[in-house]
Amino acid sequence: MGNKAFALTKNCRHVAFIMDGNGRWAKARGLARHFGHHEACNRIIEIFETCREFNIRVMSFYAFSTENWNRPQDEIDHLMDYLEEFFAREIDYLDSVGAKLVISGDLSRIREQTRLVCEEAVKRTANNHDWILNVCLNYGGRNEIVRAAKAFAKDVQNGQKDIDALDELSFEDYLYTKGLPDVDLMIRTSGEERLSNFLLYQNAYAEFVFTDVKWPDFRREAFIDCLKEYEKRNRRYGGLVNE
Ligand code: IPE
Ligand code: IPE
Ligand code: MG
């Protein structure tokens, strides 16, 4: 493969994916939108493998947003079916390679059978630490921040925390992504160029790469093209460092 020689030299601890374009992918093939979601789930392991190849240890996948409840119920049901299928099919493998599954989002609104499958998969891989696969399900960045603020306020009320001790780092303990590094690279497929409420706190200094490729077509080579783009970026963090 042409991209084999590429070596990522820039630090990249966490890559986040907005897996967009499934509906348009299906429509372009004369299929119902949900076929796009089905195909989308088939891409996750290939992207996970590519992360391993480049030693990127943490990856986040936006699977369902707090705004996606605005979709028809039939589409939502199909999506949940496919997520359950994905976990059932891949959890043994993920566990065997030392991957830990994290779910970010409010699972209380997710239908019971899907929630149980997710909880089981999280429990099963809880002691792994080589790779972290963070699946964002019923996730919203604003919701996460408000939830964190409330939890901190409760800890102050109980006398467990001191308001003046709160800082940007300790606030992270209240986020779903507690313990995970900030996002280094945020990739959105399908040509849309917005965050859609994804990892607002964690993306503060991420590099954004947008590609026209729709998620069901987003394979190893397309991902490596994004890594090449990332490799060219000059991350200054407000300073004047020249790389
Ligand atoms: C992304 O694909 C998956 C989810 C939002 C769940 P879309 O379903 O948004 O596909 P498009 O953007 O309509 O093509
Ligand atoms: C973002 O995609 C959410 C996920 C990929 C899960 P959407 O397709 O829902 O976002 P908008 O509506 O185009 O902003
Ligand atoms: Mg979309």
PDB file of C-alpha atoms and ligand atoms in Angstrom:
ATOM      1  CA  MET A   1       0.000   0.000   0.000  1.00  0.00           C
ATOM      2  CA  GLY A   2       1.229   3.455  -0.951  1.00  0.00           C
ATOM      3  CA  ASN A   3       0.885   4.906   2.506  1.00  0.00           C
ATOM      4  CA  LYS A   4       2.935   2.251   4.246  1.00  0.00           C
ATOM      5  CA  ALA A   5       6.113   4.270   4.434  1.00  0.00           C
ATOM      6  CA  PHE A   6       4.447   7.121   6.295  1.00  0.00           C
ATOM      7  CA  ALA A   7       5.637   7.571   9.875  1.00  0.00           C
ATOM      8  CA  LEU A   8       3.740   9.798  12.274  1.00  0.00           C
ATOM      9  CA  THR A   9       6.313  11.740  14.255  1.00  0.00           C
ATOM     10  CA  LYS A  10       4.001  14.249  15.909  1.00  0.00           C
ATOM     11  CA  ASN A  11       2.596  13.389  19.298  1.00  0.00           C
ATOM     12  CA  CYS A  12      -0.959  12.101  18.876  1.00  0.00           C
ATOM     13  CA  ARG A  13      -2.489  10.581  21.951  1.00  0.00           C
ATOM     14  CA  HIS A  14      -6.168  10.957  21.160  1.00  0.00           C
ATOM     15  CA  VAL A  15      -8.019  11.082  17.874  1.00  0.00           C
ATOM     16  CA  ALA A  16     -11.737  11.792  17.746  1.00  0.00           C
ATOM     17  CA  PHE A  17     -14.026  10.931  14.842  1.00  0.00           C
ATOM     18  CA  ILE A  18     -17.339  12.482  13.869  1.00  0.00           C
ATOM     19  CA  MET A  19     -18.584   9.568  11.804  1.00  0.00           C
ATOM     20  CA  ASP A  20     -20.794  11.553   9.450  1.00  0.00           C
ATOM     21  CA  GLY A  21     -22.338  10.937   6.035  1.00  0.00           C
ATOM     22  CA  ASN A  22     -23.930   7.524   6.548  1.00  0.00           C
ATOM     23  CA  GLY A  23     -27.339   8.618   5.290  1.00  0.00           C
ATOM     24  CA  ARG A  24     -25.940  10.273   2.168  1.00  0.00           C
ATOM     25  CA  TRP A  25     -23.741   7.249   1.497  1.00  0.00           C
ATOM     26  CA  ALA A  26     -26.836   5.014   1.508  1.00  0.00           C
ATOM     27  CA  LYS A  27     -28.937   7.446  -0.509  1.00  0.00           C
ATOM     28  CA  ALA A  28     -26.291   7.627  -3.230  1.00  0.00           C
ATOM     29  CA  ARG A  29     -26.696   3.852  -3.598  1.00  0.00           C
ATOM     30  CA  GLY A  30     -30.480   3.967  -3.671  1.00  0.00           C
ATOM     31  CA  LEU A  31     -30.644   2.394  -0.202  1.00  0.00           C
ATOM     32  CA  ALA A  32     -32.523   3.391   2.945  1.00  0.00           C
ATOM     33  CA  ARG A  33     -30.460   5.543   5.333  1.00  0.00           C
ATOM     34  CA  HIS A  34     -30.059   2.791   7.902  1.00  0.00           C
ATOM     35  CA  PHE A  35     -27.931   0.715   5.521  1.00  0.00           C
ATOM     36  CA  GLY A  36     -25.384   3.507   5.857  1.00  0.00           C
ATOM     37  CA  HIS A  37     -25.363   3.097   9.628  1.00  0.00           C
ATOM     38  CA  HIS A  38     -24.863  -0.634   9.223  1.00  0.00           C
ATOM     39  CA  GLU A  39     -21.880  -0.132   6.934  1.00  0.00           C
ATOM     40  CA  ALA A  40     -20.563   2.558   9.299  1.00  0.00           C
ATOM     41  CA  CYS A  41     -20.218   0.051  12.136  1.00  0.00           C
ATOM     42  CA  ASN A  42     -18.099  -2.133   9.850  1.00  0.00           C
ATOM     43  CA  ARG A  43     -15.480   0.615   9.590  1.00  0.00           C
ATOM     44  CA  ILE A  44     -14.778   1.028  13.294  1.00  0.00           C
ATOM     45  CA  ILE A  45     -12.419  -1.929  13.722  1.00  0.00           C
ATOM     46  CA  GLU A  46     -10.371  -1.020  10.627  1.00  0.00           C
ATOM     47  CA  ILE A  47      -9.901   2.491  12.004  1.00  0.00           C
ATOM     48  CA  PHE A  48      -9.103   1.070  15.443  1.00  0.00           C
ATOM     49  CA  GLU A  49      -6.432  -1.134  13.822  1.00  0.00           C
ATOM     50  CA  THR A  50      -4.958   1.831  12.017  1.00  0.00           C
ATOM     51  CA  CYS A  51      -4.752   3.736  15.298  1.00  0.00           C
ATOM     52  CA  ARG A  52      -2.859   0.796  16.764  1.00  0.00           C
ATOM     53  CA  GLU A  53      -0.543   0.754  13.778  1.00  0.00           C
ATOM     54  CA  PHE A  54       0.362   4.386  14.526  1.00  0.00           C
ATOM     55  CA  ASN A  55       0.361   3.878  18.287  1.00  0.00           C
ATOM     56  CA  ILE A  56      -2.540   6.254  18.896  1.00  0.00           C
ATOM     57  CA  ARG A  57      -3.836   4.899  22.157  1.00  0.00           C
ATOM     58  CA  VAL A  58      -7.118   6.735  22.633  1.00  0.00           C
ATOM     59  CA  MET A  59      -9.873   7.109  20.081  1.00  0.00           C
ATOM     60  CA  SER A  60     -13.341   8.606  20.384  1.00  0.00           C
ATOM     61  CA  PHE A  61     -16.207   7.784  18.043  1.00  0.00           C
ATOM     62  CA  TYR A  62     -19.329   9.950  17.904  1.00  0.00           C
ATOM     63  CA  ALA A  63     -22.085   7.379  17.510  1.00  0.00           C
ATOM     64  CA  PHE A  64     -25.241   9.212  18.611  1.00  0.00           C
ATOM     65  CA  SER A  65     -25.675  12.788  19.741  1.00  0.00           C
ATOM     66  CA  THR A  66     -28.174  14.315  22.154  1.00  0.00           C
ATOM     67  CA  GLU A  67     -29.606  16.026  19.055  1.00  0.00           C
ATOM     68  CA  ASN A  68     -30.037  12.765  17.132  1.00  0.00           C
ATOM     69  CA  TRP A  69     -33.295  12.087  18.999  1.00  0.00           C
ATOM     70  CA  ASN A  70     -34.721  14.420  16.358  1.00  0.00           C
ATOM     71  CA  ARG A  71     -34.402  11.540  13.849  1.00  0.00           C
ATOM     72  CA  PRO A  72     -37.326   9.224  12.978  1.00  0.00           C
ATOM     73  CA  GLN A  73     -37.774   6.483  15.590  1.00  0.00           C
ATOM     74  CA  ASP A  74     -37.253   3.802  12.953  1.00  0.00           C
ATOM     75  CA  GLU A  75     -33.780   5.136  12.125  1.00  0.00           C
ATOM     76  CA  ILE A  76     -32.898   5.375  15.820  1.00  0.00           C
ATOM     77  CA  ASP A  77     -34.020   1.769  16.356  1.00  0.00           C
ATOM     78  CA  HIS A  78     -31.860   0.547  13.497  1.00  0.00           C
ATOM     79  CA  LEU A  79     -28.884   2.448  14.836  1.00  0.00           C
ATOM     80  CA  MET A  80     -29.256   0.841  18.257  1.00  0.00           C
ATOM     81  CA  ASP A  81     -29.611  -2.606  16.609  1.00  0.00           C
ATOM     82  CA  TYR A  82     -26.341  -2.088  14.754  1.00  0.00           C
ATOM     83  CA  LEU A  83     -24.515  -0.859  17.844  1.00  0.00           C
ATOM     84  CA  GLU A  84     -25.631  -3.936  19.741  1.00  0.00           C
ATOM     85  CA  GLU A  85     -24.468  -6.093  16.838  1.00  0.00           C
ATOM     86  CA  PHE A  86     -21.126  -4.333  16.823  1.00  0.00           C
ATOM     87  CA  PHE A  87     -20.496  -4.943  20.523  1.00  0.00           C
ATOM     88  CA  ALA A  88     -21.665  -8.549  20.343  1.00  0.00           C
ATOM     89  CA  ARG A  89     -19.386  -9.224  17.381  1.00  0.00           C
ATOM     90  CA  GLU A  90     -16.257  -7.331  18.431  1.00  0.00           C
ATOM     91  CA  ILE A  91     -16.028  -7.323  22.207  1.00  0.00           C
ATOM     92  CA  ASP A  92     -14.072 -10.602  22.411  1.00  0.00           C
ATOM     93  CA  TYR A  93     -11.566  -9.279  19.937  1.00  0.00           C
ATOM     94  CA  LEU A  94     -11.263  -5.853  21.603  1.00  0.00           C
ATOM     95  CA  ASP A  95     -10.768  -7.534  24.954  1.00  0.00           C
ATOM     96  CA  SER A  96      -8.144  -9.907  23.538  1.00  0.00           C
ATOM     97  CA  VAL A  97      -5.965  -7.026  22.301  1.00  0.00           C
ATOM     98  CA  GLY A  98      -6.209  -5.116  25.594  1.00  0.00           C
ATOM     99  CA  ALA A  99      -8.703  -2.462  24.556  1.00  0.00           C
ATOM    100  CA  LYS A 100     -10.851  -0.788  27.161  1.00  0.00           C
ATOM    101  CA  LEU A 101     -14.294   0.356  26.118  1.00  0.00           C
ATOM    102  CA  VAL A 102     -15.553   3.634  27.550  1.00  0.00           C
ATOM    103  CA  ILE A 103     -19.038   4.946  26.858  1.00  0.00           C
ATOM    104  CA  SER A 104     -19.507   8.704  27.108  1.00  0.00           C
ATOM    105  CA  GLY A 105     -23.044   9.976  27.285  1.00  0.00           C
ATOM    106  CA  ASP A 106     -26.284   9.609  29.180  1.00  0.00           C
ATOM    107  CA  LEU A 107     -27.219   5.952  28.859  1.00  0.00           C
ATOM    108  CA  SER A 108     -30.358   6.375  30.953  1.00  0.00           C
ATOM    109  CA  ARG A 109     -32.337   7.389  27.872  1.00  0.00           C
ATOM    110  CA  ILE A 110     -30.995   4.553  25.722  1.00  0.00           C
ATOM    111  CA  ARG A 111     -33.325   1.549  25.372  1.00  0.00           C
ATOM    112  CA  GLU A 112     -32.705  -1.152  27.946  1.00  0.00           C
ATOM    113  CA  GLN A 113     -31.315  -3.922  25.709  1.00  0.00           C
ATOM    114  CA  THR A 114     -28.743  -1.610  24.148  1.00  0.00           C
ATOM    115  CA  ARG A 115     -27.832  -0.178  27.532  1.00  0.00           C
ATOM    116  CA  LEU A 116     -27.258  -3.643  28.971  1.00  0.00           C
ATOM    117  CA  VAL A 117     -25.058  -4.679  26.046  1.00  0.00           C
ATOM    118  CA  CYS A 118     -23.005  -1.490  26.486  1.00  0.00           C
ATOM    119  CA  GLU A 119     -22.685  -1.891  30.238  1.00  0.00           C
ATOM    120  CA  GLU A 120     -21.624  -5.502  29.859  1.00  0.00           C
ATOM    121  CA  ALA A 121     -18.972  -4.565  27.285  1.00  0.00           C
ATOM    122  CA  VAL A 122     -17.645  -1.791  29.538  1.00  0.00           C
ATOM    123  CA  LYS A 123     -17.470  -4.139  32.516  1.00  0.00           C
ATOM    124  CA  ARG A 124     -15.808  -6.857  30.472  1.00  0.00           C
ATOM    125  CA  THR A 125     -12.949  -4.599  29.336  1.00  0.00           C
ATOM    126  CA  ALA A 126     -12.651  -2.450  32.470  1.00  0.00           C
ATOM    127  CA  ASN A 127      -9.207  -3.755  33.424  1.00  0.00           C
ATOM    128  CA  ASN A 128      -7.629  -3.277  30.003  1.00  0.00           C
ATOM    129  CA  HIS A 129      -5.412  -0.300  29.403  1.00  0.00           C
ATOM    130  CA  ASP A 130      -3.462  -0.659  26.170  1.00  0.00           C
ATOM    131  CA  TRP A 131      -6.055   1.045  23.949  1.00  0.00           C
ATOM    132  CA  ILE A 132      -9.113   3.086  24.795  1.00  0.00           C
ATOM    133  CA  LEU A 133     -12.140   3.074  22.575  1.00  0.00           C
ATOM    134  CA  ASN A 134     -14.480   5.829  23.708  1.00  0.00           C
ATOM    135  CA  VAL A 135     -17.902   5.470  22.115  1.00  0.00           C
ATOM    136  CA  CYS A 136     -20.008   8.610  22.504  1.00  0.00           C
ATOM    137  CA  LEU A 137     -23.625   7.597  22.785  1.00  0.00           C
ATOM    138  CA  ASN A 138     -26.424  10.030  23.585  1.00  0.00           C
ATOM    139  CA  TYR A 139     -23.523  12.385  24.021  1.00  0.00           C
ATOM    140  CA  GLY A 140     -23.653  16.187  23.929  1.00  0.00           C
ATOM    141  CA  GLY A 141     -20.763  18.466  24.841  1.00  0.00           C
ATOM    142  CA  ARG A 142     -22.928  21.094  26.519  1.00  0.00           C
ATOM    143  CA  ASN A 143     -24.839  18.448  28.404  1.00  0.00           C
ATOM    144  CA  GLU A 144     -21.541  16.996  29.621  1.00  0.00           C
ATOM    145  CA  ILE A 145     -20.293  20.371  30.893  1.00  0.00           C
ATOM    146  CA  VAL A 146     -23.558  21.236  32.668  1.00  0.00           C
ATOM    147  CA  ARG A 147     -23.660  17.778  34.222  1.00  0.00           C
ATOM    148  CA  ALA A 148     -20.073  18.235  35.416  1.00  0.00           C
ATOM    149  CA  ALA A 149     -20.889  21.657  36.907  1.00  0.00           C
ATOM    150  CA  LYS A 150     -23.814  20.172  38.801  1.00  0.00           C
ATOM    151  CA  ALA A 151     -21.745  17.271  40.130  1.00  0.00           C
ATOM    152  CA  PHE A 152     -19.048  19.660  41.307  1.00  0.00           C
ATOM    153  CA  ALA A 153     -21.637  21.919  42.979  1.00  0.00           C
ATOM    154  CA  LYS A 154     -23.012  18.885  44.819  1.00  0.00           C
ATOM    155  CA  ASP A 155     -19.537  17.971  46.040  1.00  0.00           C
ATOM    156  CA  VAL A 156     -19.135  21.525  47.354  1.00  0.00           C
ATOM    157  CA  GLN A 157     -22.520  21.303  49.038  1.00  0.00           C
ATOM    158  CA  ASN A 158     -21.501  18.014  50.733  1.00  0.00           C
ATOM    159  CA  GLY A 159     -18.302  19.598  51.921  1.00  0.00           C
ATOM    160  CA  GLN A 160     -16.175  17.251  49.789  1.00  0.00           C
ATOM    161  CA  LYS A 161     -14.747  19.960  47.553  1.00  0.00           C
ATOM    162  CA  ASP A 162     -13.519  23.489  47.930  1.00  0.00           C
ATOM    163  CA  ILE A 163     -14.623  25.980  45.256  1.00  0.00           C
ATOM    164  CA  ASP A 164     -11.224  27.656  45.141  1.00  0.00           C
ATOM    165  CA  ALA A 165      -9.495  24.349  44.478  1.00  0.00           C
ATOM    166  CA  LEU A 166     -11.320  23.908  41.162  1.00  0.00           C
ATOM    167  CA  ASP A 167      -9.185  24.487  38.105  1.00  0.00           C
ATOM    168  CA  GLU A 168      -9.258  23.512  34.441  1.00  0.00           C
ATOM    169  CA  LEU A 169      -7.543  20.197  35.091  1.00  0.00           C
ATOM    170  CA  SER A 170      -9.504  19.084  38.148  1.00  0.00           C
ATOM    171  CA  PHE A 171     -12.758  19.962  36.353  1.00  0.00           C
ATOM    172  CA  GLU A 172     -11.948  17.139  33.923  1.00  0.00           C
ATOM    173  CA  ASP A 173     -12.616  14.645  36.696  1.00  0.00           C
ATOM    174  CA  TYR A 174     -16.301  15.467  36.292  1.00  0.00           C
ATOM    175  CA  LEU A 175     -16.400  14.814  32.560  1.00  0.00           C
ATOM    176  CA  TYR A 176     -17.319  11.504  30.937  1.00  0.00           C
ATOM    177  CA  THR A 177     -13.763  11.395  29.598  1.00  0.00           C
ATOM    178  CA  LYS A 178     -12.146  11.540  33.029  1.00  0.00           C
ATOM    179  CA  GLY A 179      -8.570  10.291  32.790  1.00  0.00           C
ATOM    180  CA  LEU A 180      -8.362  10.572  28.995  1.00  0.00           C
ATOM    181  CA  PRO A 181      -5.979  13.031  27.354  1.00  0.00           C
ATOM    182  CA  ASP A 182      -7.255  16.039  25.387  1.00  0.00           C
ATOM    183  CA  VAL A 183      -8.112  15.405  21.758  1.00  0.00           C
ATOM    184  CA  ASP A 184      -5.103  15.992  19.491  1.00  0.00           C
ATOM    185  CA  LEU A 185      -6.804  15.359  16.177  1.00  0.00           C
ATOM    186  CA  MET A 186     -10.492  15.718  15.416  1.00  0.00           C
ATOM    187  CA  ILE A 187     -11.624  14.253  12.100  1.00  0.00           C
ATOM    188  CA  ARG A 188     -15.050  14.826  10.576  1.00  0.00           C
ATOM    189  CA  THR A 189     -16.075  12.947   7.477  1.00  0.00           C
ATOM    190  CA  SER A 190     -18.656  13.820   4.796  1.00  0.00           C
ATOM    191  CA  GLY A 191     -17.650  17.420   4.065  1.00  0.00           C
ATOM    192  CA  GLU A 192     -19.479  19.063   6.974  1.00  0.00           C
ATOM    193  CA  GLU A 193     -17.272  21.467   8.886  1.00  0.00           C
ATOM    194  CA  ARG A 194     -18.703  21.876  12.349  1.00  0.00           C
ATOM    195  CA  LEU A 195     -18.406  20.320  15.802  1.00  0.00           C
ATOM    196  CA  SER A 196     -22.089  19.443  16.297  1.00  0.00           C
ATOM    197  CA  ASN A 197     -21.681  19.570  20.080  1.00  0.00           C
ATOM    198  CA  PHE A 198     -18.823  17.033  20.151  1.00  0.00           C
ATOM    199  CA  LEU A 199     -16.229  16.989  22.959  1.00  0.00           C
ATOM    200  CA  LEU A 200     -16.374  20.767  23.441  1.00  0.00           C
ATOM    201  CA  TYR A 201     -14.053  20.819  26.450  1.00  0.00           C
ATOM    202  CA  GLN A 202     -11.641  18.173  25.151  1.00  0.00           C
ATOM    203  CA  ASN A 203     -11.295  19.679  21.672  1.00  0.00           C
ATOM    204  CA  ALA A 204     -10.052  23.047  22.982  1.00  0.00           C
ATOM    205  CA  TYR A 205      -6.672  22.716  21.239  1.00  0.00           C
ATOM    206  CA  ALA A 206      -7.315  19.895  18.812  1.00  0.00           C
ATOM    207  CA  GLU A 207      -6.285  20.086  15.176  1.00  0.00           C
ATOM    208  CA  PHE A 208      -9.348  19.733  12.932  1.00  0.00           C
ATOM    209  CA  VAL A 209      -9.224  17.777   9.701  1.00  0.00           C
ATOM    210  CA  PHE A 210     -12.291  17.661   7.483  1.00  0.00           C
ATOM    211  CA  THR A 211     -12.594  15.186   4.653  1.00  0.00           C
ATOM    212  CA  ASP A 212     -15.263  14.801   1.983  1.00  0.00           C
ATOM    213  CA  VAL A 213     -15.122  11.017   2.313  1.00  0.00           C
ATOM    214  CA  LYS A 214     -18.321   9.685   3.857  1.00  0.00           C
ATOM    215  CA  TRP A 215     -17.818   7.559   6.948  1.00  0.00           C
ATOM    216  CA  PRO A 216     -18.820   4.217   5.366  1.00  0.00           C
ATOM    217  CA  ASP A 217     -16.019   4.814   2.815  1.00  0.00           C
ATOM    218  CA  PHE A 218     -13.508   5.992   5.432  1.00  0.00           C
ATOM    219  CA  ARG A 219     -10.867   3.283   5.417  1.00  0.00           C
ATOM    220  CA  ARG A 220      -7.224   2.970   6.422  1.00  0.00           C
ATOM    221  CA  GLU A 221      -5.876   4.948   3.462  1.00  0.00           C
ATOM    222  CA  ALA A 222      -8.310   7.835   3.954  1.00  0.00           C
ATOM    223  CA  PHE A 223      -7.400   7.964   7.638  1.00  0.00           C
ATOM    224  CA  ILE A 224      -3.688   7.988   6.832  1.00  0.00           C
ATOM    225  CA  ASP A 225      -4.310  10.968   4.531  1.00  0.00           C
ATOM    226  CA  CYS A 226      -5.766  12.783   7.574  1.00  0.00           C
ATOM    227  CA  LEU A 227      -2.727  11.806   9.659  1.00  0.00           C
ATOM    228  CA  LYS A 228      -0.468  13.240   6.949  1.00  0.00           C
ATOM    229  CA  GLU A 229      -2.385  16.501   7.135  1.00  0.00           C
ATOM    230  CA  TYR A 230      -2.032  16.486  10.937  1.00  0.00           C
ATOM    231  CA  GLU A 231       1.698  15.842  10.619  1.00  0.00           C
ATOM    232  CA  LYS A 232       2.025  19.147   8.697  1.00  0.00           C
ATOM    233  CA  ARG A 233       0.276  21.266  11.310  1.00  0.00           C
ATOM    234  CA  ASN A 234       2.202  23.639  13.539  1.00  0.00           C
ATOM    235  CA  ARG A 235       0.809  23.348  17.036  1.00  0.00           C
ATOM    236  CA  ARG A 236       1.655  26.546  18.825  1.00  0.00           C
ATOM    237  CA  TYR A 237      -0.656  26.532  21.849  1.00  0.00           C
ATOM    238  CA  GLY A 238      -0.645  30.306  21.861  1.00  0.00           C
ATOM    239  CA  GLY A 239       3.140  30.501  21.827  1.00  0.00           C
ATOM    240  CA  LEU A 240       5.649  31.186  19.087  1.00  0.00           C
ATOM    241  CA  VAL A 241       7.226  27.759  18.699  1.00  0.00           C
ATOM    242  CA  ASN A 242       8.292  26.940  15.186  1.00  0.00           C
ATOM    243  CA  GLU A 243       8.433  23.271  14.342  1.00  0.00           C
TER     244      GLU A 243
HETATM  245  C1  IPE B   1     -23.854  10.090  10.887  1.00  0.00           C
HETATM  246  O1  IPE B   1     -24.432   9.924   9.640  1.00  0.00           O
HETATM  247  C2  IPE B   1     -24.406   9.108  11.906  1.00  0.00           C
HETATM  248  C3  IPE B   1     -25.281   9.709  12.913  1.00  0.00           C
HETATM  249  C4  IPE B   1     -25.561  10.959  13.045  1.00  0.00           C
HETATM  250  C5  IPE B   1     -25.891   8.798  13.859  1.00  0.00           C
HETATM  251  P1  IPE B   1     -25.742  10.679   9.255  1.00  0.00           P
HETATM  252  O2  IPE B   1     -26.915   9.808   9.550  1.00  0.00           O
HETATM  253  O3  IPE B   1     -25.809  12.021   9.874  1.00  0.00           O
HETATM  254  O4  IPE B   1     -25.595  10.823   7.673  1.00  0.00           O
HETATM  255  P2  IPE B   1     -25.910  12.114   6.802  1.00  0.00           P
HETATM  256  O5  IPE B   1     -25.150  13.252   7.397  1.00  0.00           O
HETATM  257  O6  IPE B   1     -27.389  12.327   6.885  1.00  0.00           O
HETATM  258  O7  IPE B   1     -25.450  11.746   5.433  1.00  0.00           O
HETATM  259  C1  IPE B   2     -23.124  14.435  14.292  1.00  0.00           C
HETATM  260  O1  IPE B   2     -23.662  14.216  13.038  1.00  0.00           O
HETATM  261  C2  IPE B   2     -23.475  13.323  15.219  1.00  0.00           C
HETATM  262  C3  IPE B   2     -22.875  12.033  14.927  1.00  0.00           C
HETATM  263  C4  IPE B   2     -22.022  11.763  13.965  1.00  0.00           C
HETATM  264  C5  IPE B   2     -23.261  10.969  15.815  1.00  0.00           C
HETATM  265  P1  IPE B   2     -25.063  14.856  12.617  1.00  0.00           P
HETATM  266  O2  IPE B   2     -25.289  14.466  11.200  1.00  0.00           O
HETATM  267  O3  IPE B   2     -26.121  14.490  13.583  1.00  0.00           O
HETATM  268  O4  IPE B   2     -24.778  16.419  12.754  1.00  0.00           O
HETATM  269  P2  IPE B   2     -25.472  17.668  12.062  1.00  0.00           P
HETATM  270  O5  IPE B   2     -26.946  17.531  12.306  1.00  0.00           O
HETATM  271  O6  IPE B   2     -25.154  17.607  10.606  1.00  0.00           O
HETATM  272  O7  IPE B   2     -24.856  18.837  12.730  1.00  0.00           O
HETATM  273 MG    MG B   3     -25.045  13.810   9.362  1.00  0.00          MG
END
